[in-house]
Short mmCIF file of C-alpha atoms in Angstrom, two decimals:
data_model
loop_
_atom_site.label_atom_id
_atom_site.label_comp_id
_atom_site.label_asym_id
_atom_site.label_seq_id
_atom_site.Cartn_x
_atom_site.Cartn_y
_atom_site.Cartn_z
CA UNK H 1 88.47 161.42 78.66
CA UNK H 2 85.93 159.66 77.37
CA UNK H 3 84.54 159.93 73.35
CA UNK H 4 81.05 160.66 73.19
CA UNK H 5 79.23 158.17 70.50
CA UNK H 6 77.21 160.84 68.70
CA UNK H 7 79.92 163.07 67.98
CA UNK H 8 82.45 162.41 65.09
CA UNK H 9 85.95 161.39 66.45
CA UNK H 10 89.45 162.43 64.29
CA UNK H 11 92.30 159.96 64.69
CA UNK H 12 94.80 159.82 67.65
CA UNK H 13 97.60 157.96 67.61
CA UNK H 14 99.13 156.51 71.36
CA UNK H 15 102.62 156.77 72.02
CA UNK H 16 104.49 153.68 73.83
CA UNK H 17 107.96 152.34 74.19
CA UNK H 18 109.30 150.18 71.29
CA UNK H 19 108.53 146.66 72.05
CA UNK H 20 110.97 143.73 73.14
CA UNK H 21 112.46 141.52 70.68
CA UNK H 22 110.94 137.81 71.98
CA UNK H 23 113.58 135.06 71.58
CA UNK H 24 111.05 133.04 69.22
CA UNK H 25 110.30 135.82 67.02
CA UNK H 26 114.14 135.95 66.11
CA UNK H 27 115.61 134.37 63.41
CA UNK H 28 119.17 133.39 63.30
CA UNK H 29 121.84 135.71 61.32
CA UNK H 30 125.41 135.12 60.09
CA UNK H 31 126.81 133.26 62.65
CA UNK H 32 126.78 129.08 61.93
CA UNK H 33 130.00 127.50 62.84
CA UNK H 34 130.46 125.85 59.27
CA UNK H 35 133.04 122.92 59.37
CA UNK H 36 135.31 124.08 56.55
CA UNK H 37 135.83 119.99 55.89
CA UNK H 38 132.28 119.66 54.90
CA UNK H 39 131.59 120.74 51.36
CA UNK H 40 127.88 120.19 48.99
CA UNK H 41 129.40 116.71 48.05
CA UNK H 42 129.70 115.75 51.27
CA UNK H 43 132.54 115.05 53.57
CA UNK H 44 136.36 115.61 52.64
CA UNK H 45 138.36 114.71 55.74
CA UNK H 46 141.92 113.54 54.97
CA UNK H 47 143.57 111.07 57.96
CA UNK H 48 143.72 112.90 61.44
CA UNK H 49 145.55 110.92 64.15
CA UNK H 50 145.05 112.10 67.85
CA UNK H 51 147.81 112.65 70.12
CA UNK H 52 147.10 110.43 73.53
CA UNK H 53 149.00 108.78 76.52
CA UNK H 54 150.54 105.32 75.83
CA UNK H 55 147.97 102.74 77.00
CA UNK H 56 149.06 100.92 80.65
CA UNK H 57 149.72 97.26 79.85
CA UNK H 58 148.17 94.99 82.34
CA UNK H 59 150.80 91.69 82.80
CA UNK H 60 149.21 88.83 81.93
CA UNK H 61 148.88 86.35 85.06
CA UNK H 62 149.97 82.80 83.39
CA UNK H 63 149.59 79.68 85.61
CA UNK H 64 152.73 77.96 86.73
CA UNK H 65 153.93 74.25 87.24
CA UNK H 66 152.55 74.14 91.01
CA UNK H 67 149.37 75.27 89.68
CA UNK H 68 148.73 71.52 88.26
CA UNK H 69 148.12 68.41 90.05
CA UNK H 70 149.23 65.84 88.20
CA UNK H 71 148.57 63.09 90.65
CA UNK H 72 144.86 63.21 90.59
CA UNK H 73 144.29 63.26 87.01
CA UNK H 74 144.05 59.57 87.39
CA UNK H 75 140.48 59.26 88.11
CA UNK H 76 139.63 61.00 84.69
CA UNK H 77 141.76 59.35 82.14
CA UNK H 78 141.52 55.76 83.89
CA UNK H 79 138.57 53.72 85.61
CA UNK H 80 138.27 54.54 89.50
CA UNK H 81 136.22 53.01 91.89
CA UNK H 82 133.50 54.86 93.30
CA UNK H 83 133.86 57.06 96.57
CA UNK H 84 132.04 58.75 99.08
CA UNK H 85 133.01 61.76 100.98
CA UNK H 86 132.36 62.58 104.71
CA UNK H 87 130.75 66.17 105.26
CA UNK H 88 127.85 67.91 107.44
CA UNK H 89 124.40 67.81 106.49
CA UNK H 90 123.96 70.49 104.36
CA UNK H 91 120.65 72.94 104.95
CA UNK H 92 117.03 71.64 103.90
CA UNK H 93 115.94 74.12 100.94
CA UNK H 94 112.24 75.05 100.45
CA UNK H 95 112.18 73.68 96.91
CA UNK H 96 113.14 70.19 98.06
CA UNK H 97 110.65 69.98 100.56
CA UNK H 98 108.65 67.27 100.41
CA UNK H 99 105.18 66.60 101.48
CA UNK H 100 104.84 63.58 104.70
CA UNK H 101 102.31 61.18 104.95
CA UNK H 102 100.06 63.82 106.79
CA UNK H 103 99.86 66.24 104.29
CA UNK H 104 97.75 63.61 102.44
CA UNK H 105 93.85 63.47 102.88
CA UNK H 106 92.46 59.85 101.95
CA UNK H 107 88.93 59.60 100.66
CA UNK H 108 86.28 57.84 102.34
CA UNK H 109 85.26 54.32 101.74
CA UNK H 110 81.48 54.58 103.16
CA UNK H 111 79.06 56.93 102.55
CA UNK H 112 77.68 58.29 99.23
CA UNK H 113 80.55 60.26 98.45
CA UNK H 114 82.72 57.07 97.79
CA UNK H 115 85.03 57.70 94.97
CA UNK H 116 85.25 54.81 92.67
CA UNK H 117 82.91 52.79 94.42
CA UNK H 118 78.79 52.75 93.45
CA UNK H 119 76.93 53.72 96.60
CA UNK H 120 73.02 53.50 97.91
CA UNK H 121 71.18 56.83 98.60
CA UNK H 122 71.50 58.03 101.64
CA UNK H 123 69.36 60.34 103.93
CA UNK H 124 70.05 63.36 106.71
CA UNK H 125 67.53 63.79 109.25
CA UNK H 126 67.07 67.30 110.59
CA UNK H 127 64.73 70.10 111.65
CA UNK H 128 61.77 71.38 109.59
CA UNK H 129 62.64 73.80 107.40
CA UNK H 130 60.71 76.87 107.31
CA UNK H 131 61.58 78.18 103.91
CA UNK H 132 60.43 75.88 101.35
CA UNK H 133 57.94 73.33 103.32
CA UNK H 134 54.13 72.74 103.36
CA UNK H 135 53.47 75.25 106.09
CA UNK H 136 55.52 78.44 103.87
CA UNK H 137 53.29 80.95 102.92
CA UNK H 138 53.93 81.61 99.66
CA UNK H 139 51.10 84.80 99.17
CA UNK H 140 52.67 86.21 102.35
CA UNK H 141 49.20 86.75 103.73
CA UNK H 142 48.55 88.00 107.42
CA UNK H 143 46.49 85.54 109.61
CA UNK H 144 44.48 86.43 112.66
CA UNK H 145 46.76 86.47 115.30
CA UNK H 146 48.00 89.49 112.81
CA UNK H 147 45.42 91.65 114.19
CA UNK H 148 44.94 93.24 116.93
CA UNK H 149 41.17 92.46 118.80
CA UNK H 150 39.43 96.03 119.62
CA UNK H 151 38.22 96.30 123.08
CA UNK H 152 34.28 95.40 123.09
CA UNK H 153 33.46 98.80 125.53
CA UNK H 154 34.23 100.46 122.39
CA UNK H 155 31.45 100.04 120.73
CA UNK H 156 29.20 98.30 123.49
CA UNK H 157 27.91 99.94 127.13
CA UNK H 158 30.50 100.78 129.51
CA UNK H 159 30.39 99.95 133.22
CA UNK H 160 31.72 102.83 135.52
CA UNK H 161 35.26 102.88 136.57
CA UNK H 162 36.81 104.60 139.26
CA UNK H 163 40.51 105.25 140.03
CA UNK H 164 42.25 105.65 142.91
CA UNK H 165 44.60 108.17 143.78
CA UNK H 166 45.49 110.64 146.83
CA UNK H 167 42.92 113.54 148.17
CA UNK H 168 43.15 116.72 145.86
CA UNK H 169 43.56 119.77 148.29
CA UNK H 170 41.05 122.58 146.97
CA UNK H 171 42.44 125.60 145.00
CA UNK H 172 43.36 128.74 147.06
CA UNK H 173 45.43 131.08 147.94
CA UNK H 174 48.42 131.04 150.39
CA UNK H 175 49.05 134.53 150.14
CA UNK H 176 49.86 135.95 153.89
CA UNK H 177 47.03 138.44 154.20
CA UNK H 178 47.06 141.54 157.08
CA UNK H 179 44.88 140.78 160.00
CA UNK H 180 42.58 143.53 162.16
CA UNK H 181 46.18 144.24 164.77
CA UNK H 182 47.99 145.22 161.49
CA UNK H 183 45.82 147.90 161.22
CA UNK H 184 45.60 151.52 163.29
CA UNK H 185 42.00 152.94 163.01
CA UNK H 186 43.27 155.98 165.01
CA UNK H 187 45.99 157.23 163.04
CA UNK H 188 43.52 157.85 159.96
CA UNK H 189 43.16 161.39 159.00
CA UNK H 190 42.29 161.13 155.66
CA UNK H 191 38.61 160.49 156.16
CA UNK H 192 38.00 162.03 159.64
CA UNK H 193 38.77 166.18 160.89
CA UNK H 194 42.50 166.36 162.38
CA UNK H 195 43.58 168.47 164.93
CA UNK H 196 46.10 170.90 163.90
CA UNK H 197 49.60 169.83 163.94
CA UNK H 198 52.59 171.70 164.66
CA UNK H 199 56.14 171.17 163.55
CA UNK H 200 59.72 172.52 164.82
CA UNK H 201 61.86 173.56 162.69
CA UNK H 202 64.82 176.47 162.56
CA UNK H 203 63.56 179.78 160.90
CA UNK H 204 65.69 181.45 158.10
CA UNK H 205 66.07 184.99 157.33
CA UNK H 206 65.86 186.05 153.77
CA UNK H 207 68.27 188.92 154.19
CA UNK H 208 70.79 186.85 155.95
CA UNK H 209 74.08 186.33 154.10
CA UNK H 210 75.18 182.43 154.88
CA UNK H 211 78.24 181.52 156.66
CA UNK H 212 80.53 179.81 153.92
CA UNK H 213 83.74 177.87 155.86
CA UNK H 214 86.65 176.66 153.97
CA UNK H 215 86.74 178.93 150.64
CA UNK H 216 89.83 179.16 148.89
#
């Protein structure tokens, strides 16, 4: 329940489960593995030898008399002449490519653009410009073809005008209306004395029971 504010409230106490030890909260005890070999002064380790397989000895591969060829050591102690050897062409590499004749592009020798050469001023011929001539507009102002000319029946005397079109048919109404056959002046009673009328019909007696067929 709930404390009320304005009262005075004695103390309670809550009762709970002891909590869980957290891993960082612990410190460690006892239990270091302390090399007995290491003392304060530092480390006092005696010779240790380790017991192991014996190591595989690879054989040493040693080149033999029919290894050498004595007969062609000529050409490097004494003078030879020189010699050619007979092989296929060997494939064209990218980095020894080098550029033909028509990878070049020669300057021209007449014009103004000569290179190395002092030329005389030359001119183009070509259309007017419009950007940048006599006839630019540089205020950007609107001319008179810019507006539009108001019709002078605006503000002078109109002559009448008349339009042609089809004939208008006058409003009415196409309603199908009764004519004087749909009508029976003779059957009125309503308005006019009528002559007593008799019907036929059954009579029923009040004190008659009624014939019921087909009761379960």
């Amino acid at each position: 329940m709930k404390h009320t504010p304005t009262k005075l409230r004695a103390p309670a106490y809550s009762f709970r489960g002891a909590p869980m030890l957290l891993a960082e909260n612990c410190s460690p005890g006892p239990r270091y593995n302390v090399n007995p070999k290491i003392l304060r002064t530092g480390k006092d380790l005696g010779p240790a030898y380790s017991i192991l397989g014996r190591y595989q000895t690879k054989t040493m591969l040693t080149p033999g008399p029919g290894d050498y060829f004595p007969e062609k050591s000529t050409k490097y102690v004494f003078d030879s002449a020189p010699s050619h050897s007979i092989s296929a062409r060997t494939k064209a590499f990218r980095v020894d490519s080098t550029p033909g004749p028509a990878a070049y592009m020669l300057p021209m020798v007449m014009g103004p653009n000569t290179v190395g050469k002092a030329s005389q001023p030359s001119f183009s011929i070509k259309g007017r410009s419009k950007l940048g001539g006599f006839s630019d507009d540089l205020h950007k102002t609107p001319g008179p073809a810019a507006y539009r000319q108001t019709d002078v029946r605006v503000t002078k005397f109109k002559a009448p005008q008349y339009t042609m079109a089809a004939r208008v048919e006058p409003p009415g109404d196409k309603t199908l209306k009764p004519g004087p056959g749909a009508h029976s002046p003779e059957k009125v009673t309503l308005t006019k004395p009528c002559a007593p009328v008799v019907t036929f019909g059954i009579k029923h007696s009040d004190y008659m029971t009624p014939l019921l067929v087909d009761v379960e």
